[in-house]
PDB file of C-alpha atoms and ligand atoms in Angstrom:
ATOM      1  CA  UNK A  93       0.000   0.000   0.000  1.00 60.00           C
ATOM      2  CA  UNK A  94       1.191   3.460  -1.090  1.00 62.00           C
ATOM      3  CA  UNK A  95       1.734   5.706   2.188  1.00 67.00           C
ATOM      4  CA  UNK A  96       1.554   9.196   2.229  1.00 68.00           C
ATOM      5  CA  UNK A  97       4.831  11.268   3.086  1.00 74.00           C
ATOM      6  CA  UNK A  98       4.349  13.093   6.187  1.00 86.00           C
ATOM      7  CA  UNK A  99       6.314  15.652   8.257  1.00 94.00           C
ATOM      8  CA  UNK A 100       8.679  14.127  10.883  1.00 96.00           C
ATOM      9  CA  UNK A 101       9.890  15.956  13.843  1.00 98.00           C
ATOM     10  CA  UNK A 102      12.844  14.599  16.172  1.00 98.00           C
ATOM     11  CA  UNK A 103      14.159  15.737  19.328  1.00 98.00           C
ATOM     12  CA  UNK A 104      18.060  15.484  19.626  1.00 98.00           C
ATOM     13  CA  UNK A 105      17.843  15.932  23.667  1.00 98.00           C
ATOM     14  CA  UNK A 106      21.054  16.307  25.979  1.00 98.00           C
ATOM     15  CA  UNK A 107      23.268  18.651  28.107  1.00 97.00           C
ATOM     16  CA  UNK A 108      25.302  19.216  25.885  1.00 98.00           C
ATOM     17  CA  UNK A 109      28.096  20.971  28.187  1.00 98.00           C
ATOM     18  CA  UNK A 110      29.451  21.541  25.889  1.00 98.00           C
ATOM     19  CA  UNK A 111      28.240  20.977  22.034  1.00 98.00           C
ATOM     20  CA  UNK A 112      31.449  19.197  20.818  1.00 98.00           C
ATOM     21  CA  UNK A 113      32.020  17.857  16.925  1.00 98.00           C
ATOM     22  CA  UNK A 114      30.312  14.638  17.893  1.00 97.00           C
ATOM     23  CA  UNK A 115      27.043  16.051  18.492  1.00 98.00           C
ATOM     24  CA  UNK A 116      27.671  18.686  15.550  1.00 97.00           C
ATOM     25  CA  UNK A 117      28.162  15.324  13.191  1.00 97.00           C
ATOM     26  CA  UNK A 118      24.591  13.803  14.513  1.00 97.00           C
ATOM     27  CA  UNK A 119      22.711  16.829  14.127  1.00 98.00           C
ATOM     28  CA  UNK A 120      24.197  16.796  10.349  1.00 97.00           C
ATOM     29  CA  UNK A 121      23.175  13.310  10.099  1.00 97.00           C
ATOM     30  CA  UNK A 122      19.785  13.867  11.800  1.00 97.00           C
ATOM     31  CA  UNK A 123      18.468  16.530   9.323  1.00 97.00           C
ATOM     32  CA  UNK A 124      19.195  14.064   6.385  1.00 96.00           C
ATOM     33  CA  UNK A 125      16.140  11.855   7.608  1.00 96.00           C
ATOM     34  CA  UNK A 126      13.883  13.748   9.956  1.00 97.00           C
ATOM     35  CA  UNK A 127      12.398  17.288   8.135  1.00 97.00           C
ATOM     36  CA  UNK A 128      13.129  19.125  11.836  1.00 97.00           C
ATOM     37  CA  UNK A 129      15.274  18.475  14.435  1.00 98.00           C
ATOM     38  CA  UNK A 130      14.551  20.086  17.793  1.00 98.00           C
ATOM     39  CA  UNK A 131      18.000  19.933  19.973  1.00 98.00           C
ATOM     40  CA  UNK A 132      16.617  20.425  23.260  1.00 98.00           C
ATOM     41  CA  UNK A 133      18.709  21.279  26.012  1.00 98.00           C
ATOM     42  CA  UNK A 134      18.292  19.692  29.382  1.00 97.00           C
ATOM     43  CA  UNK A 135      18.505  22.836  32.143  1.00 96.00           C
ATOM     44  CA  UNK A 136      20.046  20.912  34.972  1.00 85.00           C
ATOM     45  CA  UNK A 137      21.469  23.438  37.383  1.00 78.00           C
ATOM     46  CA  UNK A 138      21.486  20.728  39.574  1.00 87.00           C
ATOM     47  CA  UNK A 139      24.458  19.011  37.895  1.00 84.00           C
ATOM     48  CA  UNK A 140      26.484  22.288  38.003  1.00 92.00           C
ATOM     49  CA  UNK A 141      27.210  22.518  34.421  1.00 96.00           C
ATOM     50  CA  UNK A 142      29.998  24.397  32.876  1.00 97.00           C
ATOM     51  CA  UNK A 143      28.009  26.728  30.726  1.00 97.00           C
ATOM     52  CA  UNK A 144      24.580  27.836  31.392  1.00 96.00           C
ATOM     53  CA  UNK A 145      22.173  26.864  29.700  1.00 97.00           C
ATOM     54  CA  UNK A 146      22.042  30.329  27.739  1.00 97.00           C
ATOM     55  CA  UNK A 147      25.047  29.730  27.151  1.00 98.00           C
ATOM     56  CA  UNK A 148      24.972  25.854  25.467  1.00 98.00           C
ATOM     57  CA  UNK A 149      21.919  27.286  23.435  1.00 98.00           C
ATOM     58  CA  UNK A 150      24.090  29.925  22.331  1.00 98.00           C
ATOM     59  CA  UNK A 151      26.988  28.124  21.349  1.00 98.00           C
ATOM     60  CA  UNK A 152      24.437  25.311  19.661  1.00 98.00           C
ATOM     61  CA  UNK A 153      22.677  28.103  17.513  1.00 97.00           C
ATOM     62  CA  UNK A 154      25.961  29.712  16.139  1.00 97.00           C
ATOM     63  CA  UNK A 155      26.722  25.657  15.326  1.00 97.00           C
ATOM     64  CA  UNK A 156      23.360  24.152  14.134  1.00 94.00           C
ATOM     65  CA  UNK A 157      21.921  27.761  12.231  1.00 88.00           C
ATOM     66  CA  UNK A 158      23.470  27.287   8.935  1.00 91.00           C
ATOM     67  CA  UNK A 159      21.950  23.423   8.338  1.00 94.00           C
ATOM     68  CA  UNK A 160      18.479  25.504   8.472  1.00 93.00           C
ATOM     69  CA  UNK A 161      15.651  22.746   9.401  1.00 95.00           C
ATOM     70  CA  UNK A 162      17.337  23.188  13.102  1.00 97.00           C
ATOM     71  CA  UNK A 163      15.640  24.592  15.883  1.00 96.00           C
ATOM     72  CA  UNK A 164      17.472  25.013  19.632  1.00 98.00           C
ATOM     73  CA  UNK A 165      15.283  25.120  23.194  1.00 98.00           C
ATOM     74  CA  UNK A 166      15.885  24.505  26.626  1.00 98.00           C
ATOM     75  CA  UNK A 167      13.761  22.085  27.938  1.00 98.00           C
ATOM     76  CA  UNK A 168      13.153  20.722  31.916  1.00 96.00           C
ATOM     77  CA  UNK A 169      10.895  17.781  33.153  1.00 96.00           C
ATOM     78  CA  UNK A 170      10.183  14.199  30.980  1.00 98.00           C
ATOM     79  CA  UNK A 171      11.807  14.186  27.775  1.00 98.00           C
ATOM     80  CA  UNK A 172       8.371  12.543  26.933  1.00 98.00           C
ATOM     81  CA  UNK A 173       6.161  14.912  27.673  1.00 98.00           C
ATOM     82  CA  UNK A 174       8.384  18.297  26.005  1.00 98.00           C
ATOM     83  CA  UNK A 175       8.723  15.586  22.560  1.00 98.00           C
ATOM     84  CA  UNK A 176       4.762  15.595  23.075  1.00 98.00           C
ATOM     85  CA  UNK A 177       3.869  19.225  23.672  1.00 98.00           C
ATOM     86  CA  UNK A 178       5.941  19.531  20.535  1.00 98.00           C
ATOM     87  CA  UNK A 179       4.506  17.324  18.404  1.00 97.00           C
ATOM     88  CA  UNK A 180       7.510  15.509  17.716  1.00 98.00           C
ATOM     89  CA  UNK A 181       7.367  11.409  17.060  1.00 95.00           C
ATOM     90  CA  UNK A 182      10.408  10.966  17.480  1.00 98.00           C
ATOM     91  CA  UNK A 183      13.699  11.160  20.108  1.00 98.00           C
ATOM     92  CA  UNK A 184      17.194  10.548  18.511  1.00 98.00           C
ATOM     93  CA  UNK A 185      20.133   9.393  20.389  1.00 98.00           C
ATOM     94  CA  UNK A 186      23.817   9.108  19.666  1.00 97.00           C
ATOM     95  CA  UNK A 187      25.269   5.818  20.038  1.00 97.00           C
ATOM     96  CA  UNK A 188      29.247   6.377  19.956  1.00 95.00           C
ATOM     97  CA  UNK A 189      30.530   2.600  21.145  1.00 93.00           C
ATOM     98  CA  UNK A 190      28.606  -0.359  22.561  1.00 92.00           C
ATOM     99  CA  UNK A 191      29.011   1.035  25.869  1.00 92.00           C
ATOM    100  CA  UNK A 192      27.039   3.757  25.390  1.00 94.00           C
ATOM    101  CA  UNK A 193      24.212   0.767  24.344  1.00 95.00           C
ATOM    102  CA  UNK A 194      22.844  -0.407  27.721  1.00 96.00           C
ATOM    103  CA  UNK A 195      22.130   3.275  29.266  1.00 97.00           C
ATOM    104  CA  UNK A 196      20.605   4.219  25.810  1.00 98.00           C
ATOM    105  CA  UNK A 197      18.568   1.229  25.582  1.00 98.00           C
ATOM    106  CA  UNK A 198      17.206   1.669  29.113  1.00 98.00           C
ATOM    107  CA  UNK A 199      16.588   5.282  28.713  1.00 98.00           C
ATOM    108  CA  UNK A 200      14.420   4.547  25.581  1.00 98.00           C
ATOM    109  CA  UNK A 201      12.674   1.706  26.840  1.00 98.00           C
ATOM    110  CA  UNK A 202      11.247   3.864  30.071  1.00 98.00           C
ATOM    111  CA  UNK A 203      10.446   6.390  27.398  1.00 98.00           C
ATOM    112  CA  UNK A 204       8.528   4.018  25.488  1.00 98.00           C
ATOM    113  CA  UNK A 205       6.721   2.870  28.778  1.00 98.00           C
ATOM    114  CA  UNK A 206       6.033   6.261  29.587  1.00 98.00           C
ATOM    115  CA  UNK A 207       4.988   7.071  26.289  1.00 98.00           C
ATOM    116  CA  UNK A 208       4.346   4.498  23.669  1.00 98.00           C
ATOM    117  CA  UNK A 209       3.777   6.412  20.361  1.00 96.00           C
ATOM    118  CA  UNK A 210       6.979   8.224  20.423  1.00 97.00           C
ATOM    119  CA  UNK A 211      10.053   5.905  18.989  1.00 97.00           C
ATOM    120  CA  UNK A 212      13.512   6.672  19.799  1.00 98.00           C
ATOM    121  CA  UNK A 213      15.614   6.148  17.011  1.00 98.00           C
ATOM    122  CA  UNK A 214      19.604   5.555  17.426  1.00 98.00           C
ATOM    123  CA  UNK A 215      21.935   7.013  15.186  1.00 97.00           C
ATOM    124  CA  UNK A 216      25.931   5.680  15.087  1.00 96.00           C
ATOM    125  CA  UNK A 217      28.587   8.265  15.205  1.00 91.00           C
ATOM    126  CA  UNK A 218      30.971   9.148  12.543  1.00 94.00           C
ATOM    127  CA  UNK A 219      33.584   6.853  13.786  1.00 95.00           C
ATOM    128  CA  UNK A 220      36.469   9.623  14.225  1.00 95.00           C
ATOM    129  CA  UNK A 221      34.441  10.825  17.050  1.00 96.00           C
ATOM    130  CA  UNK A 222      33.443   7.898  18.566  1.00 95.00           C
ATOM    131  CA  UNK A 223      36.094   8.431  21.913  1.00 96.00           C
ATOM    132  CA  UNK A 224      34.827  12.577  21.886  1.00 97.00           C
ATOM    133  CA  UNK A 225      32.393  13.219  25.020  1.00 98.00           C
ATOM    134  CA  UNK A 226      31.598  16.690  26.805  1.00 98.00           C
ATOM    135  CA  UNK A 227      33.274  15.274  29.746  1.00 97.00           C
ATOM    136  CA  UNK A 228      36.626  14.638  28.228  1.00 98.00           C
ATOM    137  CA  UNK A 229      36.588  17.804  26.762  1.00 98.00           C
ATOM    138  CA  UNK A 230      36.207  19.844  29.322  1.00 97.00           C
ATOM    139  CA  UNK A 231      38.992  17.488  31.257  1.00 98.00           C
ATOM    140  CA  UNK A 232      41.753  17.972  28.167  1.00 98.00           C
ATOM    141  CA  UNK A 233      40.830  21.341  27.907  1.00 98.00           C
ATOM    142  CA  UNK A 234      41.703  22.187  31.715  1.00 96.00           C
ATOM    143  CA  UNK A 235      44.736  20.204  31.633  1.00 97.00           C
ATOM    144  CA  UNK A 236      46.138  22.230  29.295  1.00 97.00           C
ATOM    145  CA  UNK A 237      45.315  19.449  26.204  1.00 97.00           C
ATOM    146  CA  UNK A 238      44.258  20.588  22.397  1.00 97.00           C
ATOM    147  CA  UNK A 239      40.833  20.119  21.442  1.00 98.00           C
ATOM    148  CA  UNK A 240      40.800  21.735  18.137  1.00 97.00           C
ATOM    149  CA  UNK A 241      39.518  18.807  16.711  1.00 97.00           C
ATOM    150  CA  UNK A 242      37.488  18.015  19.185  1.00 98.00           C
ATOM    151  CA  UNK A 243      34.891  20.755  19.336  1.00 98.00           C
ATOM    152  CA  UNK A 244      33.463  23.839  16.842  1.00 98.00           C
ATOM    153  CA  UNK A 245      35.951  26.793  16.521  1.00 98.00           C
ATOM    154  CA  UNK A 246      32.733  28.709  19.257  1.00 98.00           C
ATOM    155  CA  UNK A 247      33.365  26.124  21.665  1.00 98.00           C
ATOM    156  CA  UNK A 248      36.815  26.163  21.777  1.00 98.00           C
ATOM    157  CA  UNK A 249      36.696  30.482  22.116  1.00 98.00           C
ATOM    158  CA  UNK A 250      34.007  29.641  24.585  1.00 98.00           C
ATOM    159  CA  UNK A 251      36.029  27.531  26.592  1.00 98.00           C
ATOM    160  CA  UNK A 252      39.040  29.842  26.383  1.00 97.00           C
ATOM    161  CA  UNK A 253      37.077  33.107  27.523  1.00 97.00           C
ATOM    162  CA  UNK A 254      35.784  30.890  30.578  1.00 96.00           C
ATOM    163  CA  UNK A 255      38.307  29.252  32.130  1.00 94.00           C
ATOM    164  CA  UNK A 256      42.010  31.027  30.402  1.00 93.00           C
ATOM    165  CA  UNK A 257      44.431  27.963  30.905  1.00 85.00           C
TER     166      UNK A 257
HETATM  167  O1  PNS B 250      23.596  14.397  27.122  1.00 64.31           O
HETATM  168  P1  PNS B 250      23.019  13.519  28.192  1.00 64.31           P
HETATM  169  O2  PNS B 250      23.346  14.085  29.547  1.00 64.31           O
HETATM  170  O3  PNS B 250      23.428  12.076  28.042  1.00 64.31           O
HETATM  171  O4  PNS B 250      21.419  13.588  28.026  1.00 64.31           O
HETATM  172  C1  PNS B 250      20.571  12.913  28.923  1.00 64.31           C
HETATM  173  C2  PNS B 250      19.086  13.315  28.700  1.00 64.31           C
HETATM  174  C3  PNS B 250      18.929  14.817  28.720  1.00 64.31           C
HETATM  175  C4  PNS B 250      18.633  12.784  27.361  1.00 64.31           C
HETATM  176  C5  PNS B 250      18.264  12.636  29.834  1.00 64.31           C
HETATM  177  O5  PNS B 250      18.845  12.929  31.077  1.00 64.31           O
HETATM  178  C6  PNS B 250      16.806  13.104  29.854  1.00 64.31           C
HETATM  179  O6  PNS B 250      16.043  12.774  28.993  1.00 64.31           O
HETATM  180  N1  PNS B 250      16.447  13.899  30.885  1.00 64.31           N
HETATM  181  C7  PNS B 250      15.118  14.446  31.043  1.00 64.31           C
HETATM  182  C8  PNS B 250      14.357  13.831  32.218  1.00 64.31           C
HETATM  183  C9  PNS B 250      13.687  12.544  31.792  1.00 64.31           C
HETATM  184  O7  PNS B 250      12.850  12.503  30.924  1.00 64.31           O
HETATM  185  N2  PNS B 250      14.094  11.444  32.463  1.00 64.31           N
HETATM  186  C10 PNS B 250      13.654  10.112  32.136  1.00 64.31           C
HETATM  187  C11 PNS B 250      14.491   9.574  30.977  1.00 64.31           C
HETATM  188  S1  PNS B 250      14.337   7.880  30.797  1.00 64.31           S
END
C-alpha cells in the first residue's frame, strides 16, 4: 500500500556541556532523515554545568543555524512529555561505542513505557568521534590538552574566555 509522506519531527535531547564535533556530526546526520530536528537542552542546574544553559543554546545556535531545518530550546521535566507538547514522534540518540548501548537502551525503553507512540531512534557516530564526550573535553581542555579537533571553533573560544588555561 502506497503511504503518504508526512512531516517528521525529532528531538536530539542532551546537556550538551558543551556541544562538541560529535554532536555537531549527529545533528548533520539527523536533518538528512527527519524534516526538523529540535536539539533540546536539558537545564540541569542541579548538575552544576559548565556553561549555562544560555550559554549551550548559544553556542548550539551559532553551530546548528546554517543546516536551516534546526531549531534550539531549553527544555526541563520528561523528555516525553516536552517531545509531546511539541509534536515531535520521534527522540534521537547518539550511540558512539557499545558502551554507550545499555544506558541508551534503558533510557528509551522507560520512554517508550512512559509514552508508547513516540520511537527513539539511534543514530551511530561518525567513527572519528566515537572516543569525543563533553566530559573529556572539558577534562583535556583544563589540563592544558588541544581540542581543536574536538569541538566547533565557538566552543573552543568559549572555553578559552571561561576558564584562560
Ligand atoms: O547528554 P546527556 O546528559 O546524556 O542527556 C541525557 C538526557 C537529557 C537525554 C536525559 O537525562 C533526559 O532525557 N532527561 C530528562 C528527564 C527525563 O525525561 N528522564 C527520564 C528519561 S528515561
Amino acid at each position: 500500500m502506497k503511504r503518504m509522506a508526512r512531516f517528521t519531527r525529532a528531538v536530539y535531547p542532551g546537556s550538551f556541556d558543551p556541544p562538541t564535533n560529535g554532536h555537531l556530526d549527529l545533528i548533520t546526520r539527523g536533518i538528512k532523515i527527519f524534516d526538523e530536528l529540535i536539539v533540546a537542552v536539558l537545564r540541569n542546574p542541579d548538575k552544576g554545568p559548565l556553561f549555562s544553559i544560555e550559554e549551550r543554546m548559544e553556542m548550539l545556535q551559532e553551530i546548528a543555524a546554517p543546516l536551516g531545518q534546526v531549531r534550539v530550546e531549553a527544555f526541563d521535566g520528561l523528555l516525553v512529555d516536552y517531545a509531546t507538547r511539541h509534536q515531535a514522534d520521534v527522540i534521537l540518540r547518539g550511540i558512539r561505542a557499545i558502551s554507550d548501548y545499555e544506558y541508551e537502551l534503558q533510557m528509551a525503553l522507560m520512554n517508550r513505557k512512559l509514552n508508547p507512540n513516540l520511537e527513539t531512534v539511534f543514530m551511530a557516530s561518525a567513527e572519528s568521534y566515537s572516543y569525543i564526550s563533553s566530559r573529556l573535553v572539558k577534562e583535556v581542555y583544563l589540563l592544558g590538552g588541544d581540542i581543536k579537533d574536538l569541538v566547533p571553533p565557538v566552543v573552543q573560544q568559549r572555553l578559552k574566555a571561561k576558564i584562560p588555561v
